[in-house]
Coordinates of C-alpha atoms in Angstrom, one line a residue:
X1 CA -107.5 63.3 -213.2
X2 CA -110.2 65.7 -214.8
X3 CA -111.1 68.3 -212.6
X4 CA -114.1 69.6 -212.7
X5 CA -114.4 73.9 -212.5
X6 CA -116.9 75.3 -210.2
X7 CA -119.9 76.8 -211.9
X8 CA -120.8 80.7 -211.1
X9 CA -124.3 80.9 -210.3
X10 CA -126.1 84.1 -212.0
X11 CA -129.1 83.2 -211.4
X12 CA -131.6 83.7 -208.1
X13 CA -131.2 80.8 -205.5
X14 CA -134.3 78.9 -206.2
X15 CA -136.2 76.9 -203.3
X16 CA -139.3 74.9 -204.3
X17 CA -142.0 74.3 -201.7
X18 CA -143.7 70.8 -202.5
X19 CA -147.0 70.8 -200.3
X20 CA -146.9 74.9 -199.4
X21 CA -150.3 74.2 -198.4
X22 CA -149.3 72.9 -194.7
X23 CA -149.3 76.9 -194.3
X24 CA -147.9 77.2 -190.6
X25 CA -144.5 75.4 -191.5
X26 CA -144.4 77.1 -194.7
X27 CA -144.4 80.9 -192.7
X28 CA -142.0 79.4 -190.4
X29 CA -139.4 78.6 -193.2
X30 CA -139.9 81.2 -195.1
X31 CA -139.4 83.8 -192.0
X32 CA -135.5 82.0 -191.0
X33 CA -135.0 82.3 -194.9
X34 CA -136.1 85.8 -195.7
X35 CA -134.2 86.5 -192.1
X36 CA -130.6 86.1 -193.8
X37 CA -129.5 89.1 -196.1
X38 CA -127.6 87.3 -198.1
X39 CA -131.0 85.3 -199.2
X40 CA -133.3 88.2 -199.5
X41 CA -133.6 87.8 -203.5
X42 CA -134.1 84.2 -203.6
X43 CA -136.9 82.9 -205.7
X44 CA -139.7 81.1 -203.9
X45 CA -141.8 78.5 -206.0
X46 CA -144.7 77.4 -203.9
X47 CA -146.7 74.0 -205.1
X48 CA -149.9 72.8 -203.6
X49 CA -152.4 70.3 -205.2
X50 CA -155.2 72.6 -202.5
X51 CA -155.3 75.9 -204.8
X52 CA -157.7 77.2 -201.4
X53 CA -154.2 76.1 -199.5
X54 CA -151.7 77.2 -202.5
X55 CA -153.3 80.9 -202.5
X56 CA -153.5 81.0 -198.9
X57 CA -149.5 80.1 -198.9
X58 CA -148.9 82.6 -201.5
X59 CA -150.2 85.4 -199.5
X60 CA -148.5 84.6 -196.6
X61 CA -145.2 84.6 -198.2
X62 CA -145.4 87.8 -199.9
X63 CA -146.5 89.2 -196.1
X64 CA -143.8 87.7 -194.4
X65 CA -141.7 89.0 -197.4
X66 CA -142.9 92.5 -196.7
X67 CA -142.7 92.7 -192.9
X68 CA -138.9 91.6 -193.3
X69 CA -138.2 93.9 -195.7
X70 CA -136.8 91.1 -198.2
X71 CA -137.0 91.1 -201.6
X72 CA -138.0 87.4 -203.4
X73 CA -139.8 86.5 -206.3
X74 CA -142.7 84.5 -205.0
X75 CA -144.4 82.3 -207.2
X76 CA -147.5 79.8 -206.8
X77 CA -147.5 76.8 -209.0
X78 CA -150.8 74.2 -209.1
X79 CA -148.3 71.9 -211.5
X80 CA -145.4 70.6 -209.5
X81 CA -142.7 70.5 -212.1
X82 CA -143.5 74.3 -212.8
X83 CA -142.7 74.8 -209.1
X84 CA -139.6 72.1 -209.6
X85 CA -138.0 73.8 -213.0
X86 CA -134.5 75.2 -212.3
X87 CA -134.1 74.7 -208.8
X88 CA -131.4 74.6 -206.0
X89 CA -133.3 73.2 -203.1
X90 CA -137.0 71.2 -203.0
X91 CA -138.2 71.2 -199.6
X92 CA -141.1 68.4 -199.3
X93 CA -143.3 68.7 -196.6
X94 CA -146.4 66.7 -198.0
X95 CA -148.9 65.0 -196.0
X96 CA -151.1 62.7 -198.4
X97 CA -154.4 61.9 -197.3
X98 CA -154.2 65.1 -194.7
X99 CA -156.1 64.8 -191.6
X100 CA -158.6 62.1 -192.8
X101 CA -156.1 59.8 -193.1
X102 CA -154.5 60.3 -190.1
X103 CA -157.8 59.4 -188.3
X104 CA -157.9 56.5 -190.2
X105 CA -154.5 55.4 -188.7
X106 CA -155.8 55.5 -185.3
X107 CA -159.4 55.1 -185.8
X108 CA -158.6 51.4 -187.1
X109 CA -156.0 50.4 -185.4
X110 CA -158.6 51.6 -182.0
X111 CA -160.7 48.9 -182.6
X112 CA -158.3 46.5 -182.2
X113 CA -157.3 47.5 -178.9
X114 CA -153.8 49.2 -180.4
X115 CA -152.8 52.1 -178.7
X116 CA -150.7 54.7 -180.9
X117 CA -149.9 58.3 -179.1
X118 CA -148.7 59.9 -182.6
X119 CA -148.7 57.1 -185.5
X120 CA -146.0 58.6 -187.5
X121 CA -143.1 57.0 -187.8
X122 CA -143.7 53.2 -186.8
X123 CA -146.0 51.4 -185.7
X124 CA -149.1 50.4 -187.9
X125 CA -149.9 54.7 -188.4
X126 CA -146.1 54.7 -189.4
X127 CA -146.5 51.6 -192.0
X128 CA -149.2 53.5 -193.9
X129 CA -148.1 57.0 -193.8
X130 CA -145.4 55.7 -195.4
X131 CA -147.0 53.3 -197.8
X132 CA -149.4 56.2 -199.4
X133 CA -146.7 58.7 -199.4
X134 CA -144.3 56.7 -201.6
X135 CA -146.2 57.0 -204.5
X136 CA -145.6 60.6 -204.0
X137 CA -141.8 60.4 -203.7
X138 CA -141.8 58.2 -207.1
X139 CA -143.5 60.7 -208.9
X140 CA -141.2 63.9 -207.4
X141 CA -138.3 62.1 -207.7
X142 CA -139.2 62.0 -211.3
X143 CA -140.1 65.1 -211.8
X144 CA -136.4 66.5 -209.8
X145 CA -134.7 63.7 -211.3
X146 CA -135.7 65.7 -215.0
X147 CA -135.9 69.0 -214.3
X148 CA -133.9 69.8 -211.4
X149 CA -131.3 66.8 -211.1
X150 CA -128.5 68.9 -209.1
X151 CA -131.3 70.4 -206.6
X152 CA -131.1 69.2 -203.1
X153 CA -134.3 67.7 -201.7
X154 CA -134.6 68.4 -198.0
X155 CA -137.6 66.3 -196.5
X156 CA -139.6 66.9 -193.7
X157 CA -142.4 64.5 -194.5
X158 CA -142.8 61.5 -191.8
X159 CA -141.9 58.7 -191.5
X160 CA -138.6 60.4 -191.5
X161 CA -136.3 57.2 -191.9
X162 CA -138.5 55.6 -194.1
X163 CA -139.1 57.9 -196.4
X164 CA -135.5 58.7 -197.2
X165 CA -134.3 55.0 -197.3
X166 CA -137.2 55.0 -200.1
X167 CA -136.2 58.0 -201.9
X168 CA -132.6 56.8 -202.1
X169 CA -133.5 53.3 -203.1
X170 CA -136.5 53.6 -205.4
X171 CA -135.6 57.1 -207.5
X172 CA -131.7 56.8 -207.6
X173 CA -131.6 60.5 -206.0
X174 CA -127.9 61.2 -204.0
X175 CA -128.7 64.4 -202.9
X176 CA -131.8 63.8 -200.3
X177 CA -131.2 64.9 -196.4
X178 CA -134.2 64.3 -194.4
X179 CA -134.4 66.9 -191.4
X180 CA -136.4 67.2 -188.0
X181 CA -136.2 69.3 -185.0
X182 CA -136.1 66.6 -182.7
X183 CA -131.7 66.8 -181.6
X184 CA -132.4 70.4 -181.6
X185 CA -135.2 70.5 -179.3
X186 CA -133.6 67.9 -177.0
X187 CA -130.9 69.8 -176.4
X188 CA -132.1 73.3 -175.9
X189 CA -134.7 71.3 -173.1
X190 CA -131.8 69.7 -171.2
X191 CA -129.8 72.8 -171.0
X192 CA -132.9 74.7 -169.5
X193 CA -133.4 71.5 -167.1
X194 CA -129.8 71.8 -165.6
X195 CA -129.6 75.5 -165.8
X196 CA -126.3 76.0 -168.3
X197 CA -126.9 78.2 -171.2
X198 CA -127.4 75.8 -174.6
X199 CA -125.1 78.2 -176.4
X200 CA -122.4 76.9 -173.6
X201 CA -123.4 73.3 -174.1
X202 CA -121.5 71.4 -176.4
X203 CA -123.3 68.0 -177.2
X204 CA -123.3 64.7 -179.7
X205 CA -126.2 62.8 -180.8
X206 CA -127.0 59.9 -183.2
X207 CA -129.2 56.9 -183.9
X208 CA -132.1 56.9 -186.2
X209 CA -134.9 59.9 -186.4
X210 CA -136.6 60.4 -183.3
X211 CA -134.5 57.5 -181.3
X212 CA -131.5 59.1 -181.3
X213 CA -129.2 59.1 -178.6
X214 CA -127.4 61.9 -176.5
X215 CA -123.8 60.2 -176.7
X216 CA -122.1 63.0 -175.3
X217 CA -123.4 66.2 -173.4
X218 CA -120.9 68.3 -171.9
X219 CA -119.9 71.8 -170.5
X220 CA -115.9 73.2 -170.7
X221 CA -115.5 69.9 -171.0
X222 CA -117.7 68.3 -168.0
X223 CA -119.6 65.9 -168.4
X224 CA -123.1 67.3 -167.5
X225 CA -125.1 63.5 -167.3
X226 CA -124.4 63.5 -163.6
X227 CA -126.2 66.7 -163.0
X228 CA -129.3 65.3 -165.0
X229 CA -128.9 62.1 -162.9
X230 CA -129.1 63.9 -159.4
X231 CA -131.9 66.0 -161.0
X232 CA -134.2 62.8 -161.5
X233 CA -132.9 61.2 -158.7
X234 CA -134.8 64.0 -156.5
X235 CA -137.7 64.8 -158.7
X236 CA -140.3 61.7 -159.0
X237 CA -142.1 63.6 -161.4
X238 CA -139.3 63.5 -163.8
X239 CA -139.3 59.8 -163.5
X240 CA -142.5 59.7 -165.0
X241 CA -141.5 60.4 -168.5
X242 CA -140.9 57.8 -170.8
X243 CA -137.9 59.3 -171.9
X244 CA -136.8 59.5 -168.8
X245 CA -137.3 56.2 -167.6
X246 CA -135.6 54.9 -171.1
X247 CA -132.4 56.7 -170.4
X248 CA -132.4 55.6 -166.2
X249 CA -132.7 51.8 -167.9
X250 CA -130.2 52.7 -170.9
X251 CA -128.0 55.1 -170.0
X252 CA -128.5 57.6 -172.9
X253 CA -131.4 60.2 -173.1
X254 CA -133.3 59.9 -176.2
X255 CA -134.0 62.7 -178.6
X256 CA -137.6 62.6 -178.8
X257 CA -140.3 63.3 -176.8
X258 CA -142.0 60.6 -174.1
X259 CA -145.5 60.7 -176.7
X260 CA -143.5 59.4 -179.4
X261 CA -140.9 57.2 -177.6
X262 CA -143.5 55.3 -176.0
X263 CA -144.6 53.8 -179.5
X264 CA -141.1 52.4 -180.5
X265 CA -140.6 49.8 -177.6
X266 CA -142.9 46.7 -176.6
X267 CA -143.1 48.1 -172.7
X268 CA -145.4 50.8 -171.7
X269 CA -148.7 51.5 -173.9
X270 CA -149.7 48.0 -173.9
X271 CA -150.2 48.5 -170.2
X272 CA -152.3 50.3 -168.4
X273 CA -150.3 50.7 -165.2
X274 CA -147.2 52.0 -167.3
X275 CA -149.9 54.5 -169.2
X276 CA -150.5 55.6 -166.0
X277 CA -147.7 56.0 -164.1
X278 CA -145.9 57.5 -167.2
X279 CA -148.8 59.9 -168.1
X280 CA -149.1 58.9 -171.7
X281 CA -151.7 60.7 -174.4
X282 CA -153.0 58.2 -176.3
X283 CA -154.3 59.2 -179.4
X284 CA -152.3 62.8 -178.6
X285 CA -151.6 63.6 -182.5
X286 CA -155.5 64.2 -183.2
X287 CA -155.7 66.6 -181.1
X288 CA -152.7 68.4 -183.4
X289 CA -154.3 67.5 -186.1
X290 CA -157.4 69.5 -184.8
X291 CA -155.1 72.6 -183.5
X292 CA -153.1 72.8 -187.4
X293 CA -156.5 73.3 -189.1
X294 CA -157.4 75.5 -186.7
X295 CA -154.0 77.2 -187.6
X296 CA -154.5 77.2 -191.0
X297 CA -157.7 78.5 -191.1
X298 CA -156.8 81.3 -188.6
X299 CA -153.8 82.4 -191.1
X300 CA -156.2 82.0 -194.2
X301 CA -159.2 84.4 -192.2
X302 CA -156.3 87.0 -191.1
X303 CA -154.9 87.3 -194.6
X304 CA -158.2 87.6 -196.2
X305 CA -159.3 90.7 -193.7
X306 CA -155.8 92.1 -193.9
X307 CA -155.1 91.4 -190.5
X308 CA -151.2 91.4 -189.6
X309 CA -150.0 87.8 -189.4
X310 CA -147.2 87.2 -186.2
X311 CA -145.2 84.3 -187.4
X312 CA -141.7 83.3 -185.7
X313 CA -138.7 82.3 -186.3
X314 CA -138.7 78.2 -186.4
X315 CA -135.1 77.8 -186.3
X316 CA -135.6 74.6 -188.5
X317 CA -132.6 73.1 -190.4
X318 CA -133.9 74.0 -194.2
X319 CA -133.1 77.9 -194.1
X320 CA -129.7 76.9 -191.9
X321 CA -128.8 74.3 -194.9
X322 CA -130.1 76.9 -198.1
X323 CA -128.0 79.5 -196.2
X324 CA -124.7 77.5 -195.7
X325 CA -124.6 76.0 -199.0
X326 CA -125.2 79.2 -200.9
X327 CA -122.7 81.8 -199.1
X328 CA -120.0 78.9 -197.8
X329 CA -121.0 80.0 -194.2
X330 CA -119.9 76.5 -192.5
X331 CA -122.6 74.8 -189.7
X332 CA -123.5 71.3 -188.3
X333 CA -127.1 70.3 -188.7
X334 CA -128.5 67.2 -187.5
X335 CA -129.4 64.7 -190.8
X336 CA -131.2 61.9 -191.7
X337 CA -129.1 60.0 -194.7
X338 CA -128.0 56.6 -195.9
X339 CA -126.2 54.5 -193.4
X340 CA -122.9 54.4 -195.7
X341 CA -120.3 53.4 -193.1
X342 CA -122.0 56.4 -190.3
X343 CA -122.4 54.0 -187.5
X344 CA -121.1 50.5 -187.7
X345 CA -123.0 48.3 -185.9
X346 CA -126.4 49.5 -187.9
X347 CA -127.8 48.1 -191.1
X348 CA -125.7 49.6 -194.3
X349 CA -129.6 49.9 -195.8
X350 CA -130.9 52.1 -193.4
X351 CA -131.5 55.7 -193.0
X352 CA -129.6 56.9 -189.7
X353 CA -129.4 60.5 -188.1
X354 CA -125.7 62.0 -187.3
X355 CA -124.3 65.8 -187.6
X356 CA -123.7 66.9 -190.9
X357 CA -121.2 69.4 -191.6
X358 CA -122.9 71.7 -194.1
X359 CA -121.0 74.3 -196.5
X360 CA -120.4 75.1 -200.0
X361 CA -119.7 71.7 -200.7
X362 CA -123.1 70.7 -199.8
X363 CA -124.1 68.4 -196.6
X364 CA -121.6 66.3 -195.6
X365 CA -122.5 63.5 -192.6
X366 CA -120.1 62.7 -189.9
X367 CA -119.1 59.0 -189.1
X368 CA -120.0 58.0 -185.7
X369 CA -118.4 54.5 -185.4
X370 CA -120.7 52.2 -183.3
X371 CA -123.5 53.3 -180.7
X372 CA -123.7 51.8 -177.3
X373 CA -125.2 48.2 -177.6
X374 CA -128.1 48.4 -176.1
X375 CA -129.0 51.5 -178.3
X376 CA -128.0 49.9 -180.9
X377 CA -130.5 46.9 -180.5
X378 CA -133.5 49.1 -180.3
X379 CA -132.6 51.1 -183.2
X380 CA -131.8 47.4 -185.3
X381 CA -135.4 46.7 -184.3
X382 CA -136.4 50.4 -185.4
X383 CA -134.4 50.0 -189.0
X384 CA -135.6 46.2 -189.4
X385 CA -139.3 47.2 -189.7
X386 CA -137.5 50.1 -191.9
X387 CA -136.8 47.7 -194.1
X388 CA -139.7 45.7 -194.8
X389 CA -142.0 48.4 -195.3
X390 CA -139.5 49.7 -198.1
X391 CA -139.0 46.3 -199.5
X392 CA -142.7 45.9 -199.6
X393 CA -143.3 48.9 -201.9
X394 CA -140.0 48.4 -204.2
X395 CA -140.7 45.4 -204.6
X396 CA -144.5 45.3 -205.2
X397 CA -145.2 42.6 -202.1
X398 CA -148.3 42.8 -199.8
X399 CA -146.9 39.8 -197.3
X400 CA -144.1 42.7 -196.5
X401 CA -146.6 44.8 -195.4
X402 CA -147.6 42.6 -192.7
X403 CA -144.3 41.1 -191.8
X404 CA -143.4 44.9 -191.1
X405 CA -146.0 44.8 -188.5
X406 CA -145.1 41.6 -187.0
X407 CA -141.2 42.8 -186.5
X408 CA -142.9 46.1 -185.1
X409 CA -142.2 46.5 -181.4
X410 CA -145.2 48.0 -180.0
X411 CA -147.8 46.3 -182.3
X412 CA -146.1 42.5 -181.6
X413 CA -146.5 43.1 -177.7
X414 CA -150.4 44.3 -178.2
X415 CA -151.5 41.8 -180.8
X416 CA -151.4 38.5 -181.4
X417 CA -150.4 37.8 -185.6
X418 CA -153.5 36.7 -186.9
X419 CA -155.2 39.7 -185.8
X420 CA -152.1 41.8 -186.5
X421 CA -152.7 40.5 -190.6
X422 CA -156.3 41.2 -190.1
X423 CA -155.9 44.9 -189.0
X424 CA -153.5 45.2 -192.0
X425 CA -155.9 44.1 -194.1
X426 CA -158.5 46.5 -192.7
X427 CA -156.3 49.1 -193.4
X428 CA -155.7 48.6 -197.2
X429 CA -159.3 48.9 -196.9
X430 CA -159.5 52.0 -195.3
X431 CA -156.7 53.4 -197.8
X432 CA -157.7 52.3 -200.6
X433 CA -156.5 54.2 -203.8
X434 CA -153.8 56.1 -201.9
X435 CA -151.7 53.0 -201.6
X436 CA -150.3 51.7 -205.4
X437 CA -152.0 49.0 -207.1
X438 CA -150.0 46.1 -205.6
X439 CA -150.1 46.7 -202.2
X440 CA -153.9 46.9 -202.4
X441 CA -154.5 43.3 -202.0
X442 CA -156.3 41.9 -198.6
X443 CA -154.5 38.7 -197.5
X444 CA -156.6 37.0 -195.0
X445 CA -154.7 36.2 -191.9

């Protein structure tokens, strides 16, 4: 057997920004990368299609540069593959259609009487986020695919799950990890709500992004559930958290928060008691939307008057990942990859989250085996809309499109299915050019 010898790299670690523009995030990133010395020369190849945006980005990372005291060669780039040439790592954190379209995803869907608290990950908002940011992920995976092929793509775009079972399945790329905060997050709550240091806590989590599972969560080797169950059992207003009420009916807390939970399952926002008595937003993410403008703007108006910018650390996956592959420095991450043999009693086709070992060797998942059954239904449910939505752009069929948001949990329990094919075929309206050519089509009901 040929081996192969490893190559010396000579020159700078390269990291491309695709959307740079979503400015907040950007800073965030950039401060956890420029925070390891080891990284402090890496070059930095922002991409925006916004140049207001791009320029705005571009100032901010030559700040936070400055106020770290590293030393990278920043670069703003208005043609993508400019930003793409040579690199190590693309980190993707496009939104296409931006605010406007987000509205669109609830506005619509409003009328019919379908509740959505965030809309980005399933559900009808989920379907057509994805659906006009595919087109996107064709065109960069073509672009990486010829002038970075060895680069790893880490994506933080949403739909999380869908988005990577498209880029793996549509542009032949291996290397794609898609990353959220969400296991993170989870865990560093729970430790704060039963008191135990998270650097003490040792935990395992996996499922699919944003209904994961907490399979294990321990302390020296103690099981710390039962100190969470005595906790609800004596605090009524824990109990009314959707999360919280999933894992008292399922026996494993979920790794998202109660505003997105809620939309994954037929039982709660269809009903106004259960909206309620669980205190659920509806409509919460347009009221984010609102507050990242707000952020953006207030970066863009400090960096014009020369105003010091206070940006902190994120402690997001991406730098954690650069930084591990780079110097060898070994670290599990929580990833969002191809279900190849991860957790057995999943779809092989989906897009699951497990721990990743990460280290020179690149990101390397961890096989799970098989997830509590009645985890495992939800997340089938979860993968099977997955699926459709995917098949309906790889394939270039609009009846996918809708089937997706028949087999969807939420919108099946709210609407009956000639309405659910109307509202699909309002929102191809409503899209219009930002969904490709054949899944333009309106198909009656």
């Amino acid at each position: 057997m040929t081996r192969s010898t490893p190559t010396t790299r000579t020159a700078p670690t390269k990291i491309a920004f695709i959307g740079a523009g979503s400015v907040v995030f950007t800073q965030g990133l950039l401060a956890d990368l420029f925070a390891f010395p080891e990284l402090h020369g890496l070059h930095v190849a922002l991409h925006d299609v916004d140049a207001e945006r791009l320029a705005t980005a571009h100032g901010a990372a030559r700040h936070i540069a400055e106020r770290t005291g590293a030393a990278p060669h920043i670069t703003a780039h208005a043609e993508r593959r400019a930003a793409l040439e040579g690199a190590d790592f693309v980190i993707n954190i496009v939104q296409v259609g931006m605010g406007a379209s987000t509205r669109t995803d609830f506005e619509v869907p409003a009328r019919y009487g379908l509740r959505q608290t965030i809309g980005d990950t399933l559900g009808i908002g989920g379907i057509f986020r994805a659906l006009r940011t595919f087109p996107l992920l064709a065109s960069l995976g073509a672009d990486i695919a010829a002038v970075c092929p060895d680069a790893w793509l880490l994506n933080y775009t949403n739909p999380m799950a869908m988005n990577v079972q498209y880029l793996t399945r549509a542009t032949g790329l291996t290397r794609v990890v898609g990353l959220c905060h969400s296991v993170y997050w989870t865990m560093r709550d729970l430790s704060a709500l039963i008191d135990v240091p998270y650097e003490e806590v040792t935990y395992r989590a996996a499922g699919v992004n944003h209904q994961a599972w907490v399979l294990r969560f321990e302390h020296n080797g103690t099981d710390l559930y039962p100190r969470l169950d005595a906790l609800v059992a004596d605090d009524p207003q824990l109990r009314r958290r959707v999360r919280v009420d999933m894992y008292r009916r399922l026996g494993y807390y979920p790794t998202e928060t109660s505003e997105h939970s809620a939309e994954y399952v037929p039982w709660y926002l269809h009903h106004d008691s259960e909206i309620e008595r669980l205190r659920l937003p509806v409509g919460a993410y347009l009221g984010i939307v609102d507050e990242n403008v707000a952020a953006y703007e207030k970066t863009r108006d400090a960096l014009a008057a020369g105003t010091p910018l206070t940006v902190e650390s994120t402690m997001e996956y991406a730098p954690q990942i650069v930084h591990s592959i780079t110097t060898g420095t070994p670290r599990t991450v929580y990833g969002n990859v191809p279900n190849h043999g991860l957790i057995d009693n999943l779809p092989a086709t989906g897009t699951v989250e497990v721990p990743c070992l990460v280290d020179a060797l690149g990101v390397q998942p961890t096989r799970i085996g098989a997830l509590p059954a009645q985890c495992a239904a939800l997340n089938r449910a979860y993968l099977s809309m997955n699926e459709l939505v995917v098949r309906a752009a790889v394939e270039d069929d609009p009846r996918s499109v809708r089937q997706a948001a028949m087999a969807d949990p939420a919108t099946a329990a709210a609407l009956p299915v000639e309405r659910i094919w109307e509202l699909c075929d309002d929102m191809v309206r409503a899209h219009g050019e930002l969904l490709q050519p054949s899944l333009r089509a309106t198909l009656g009901s």
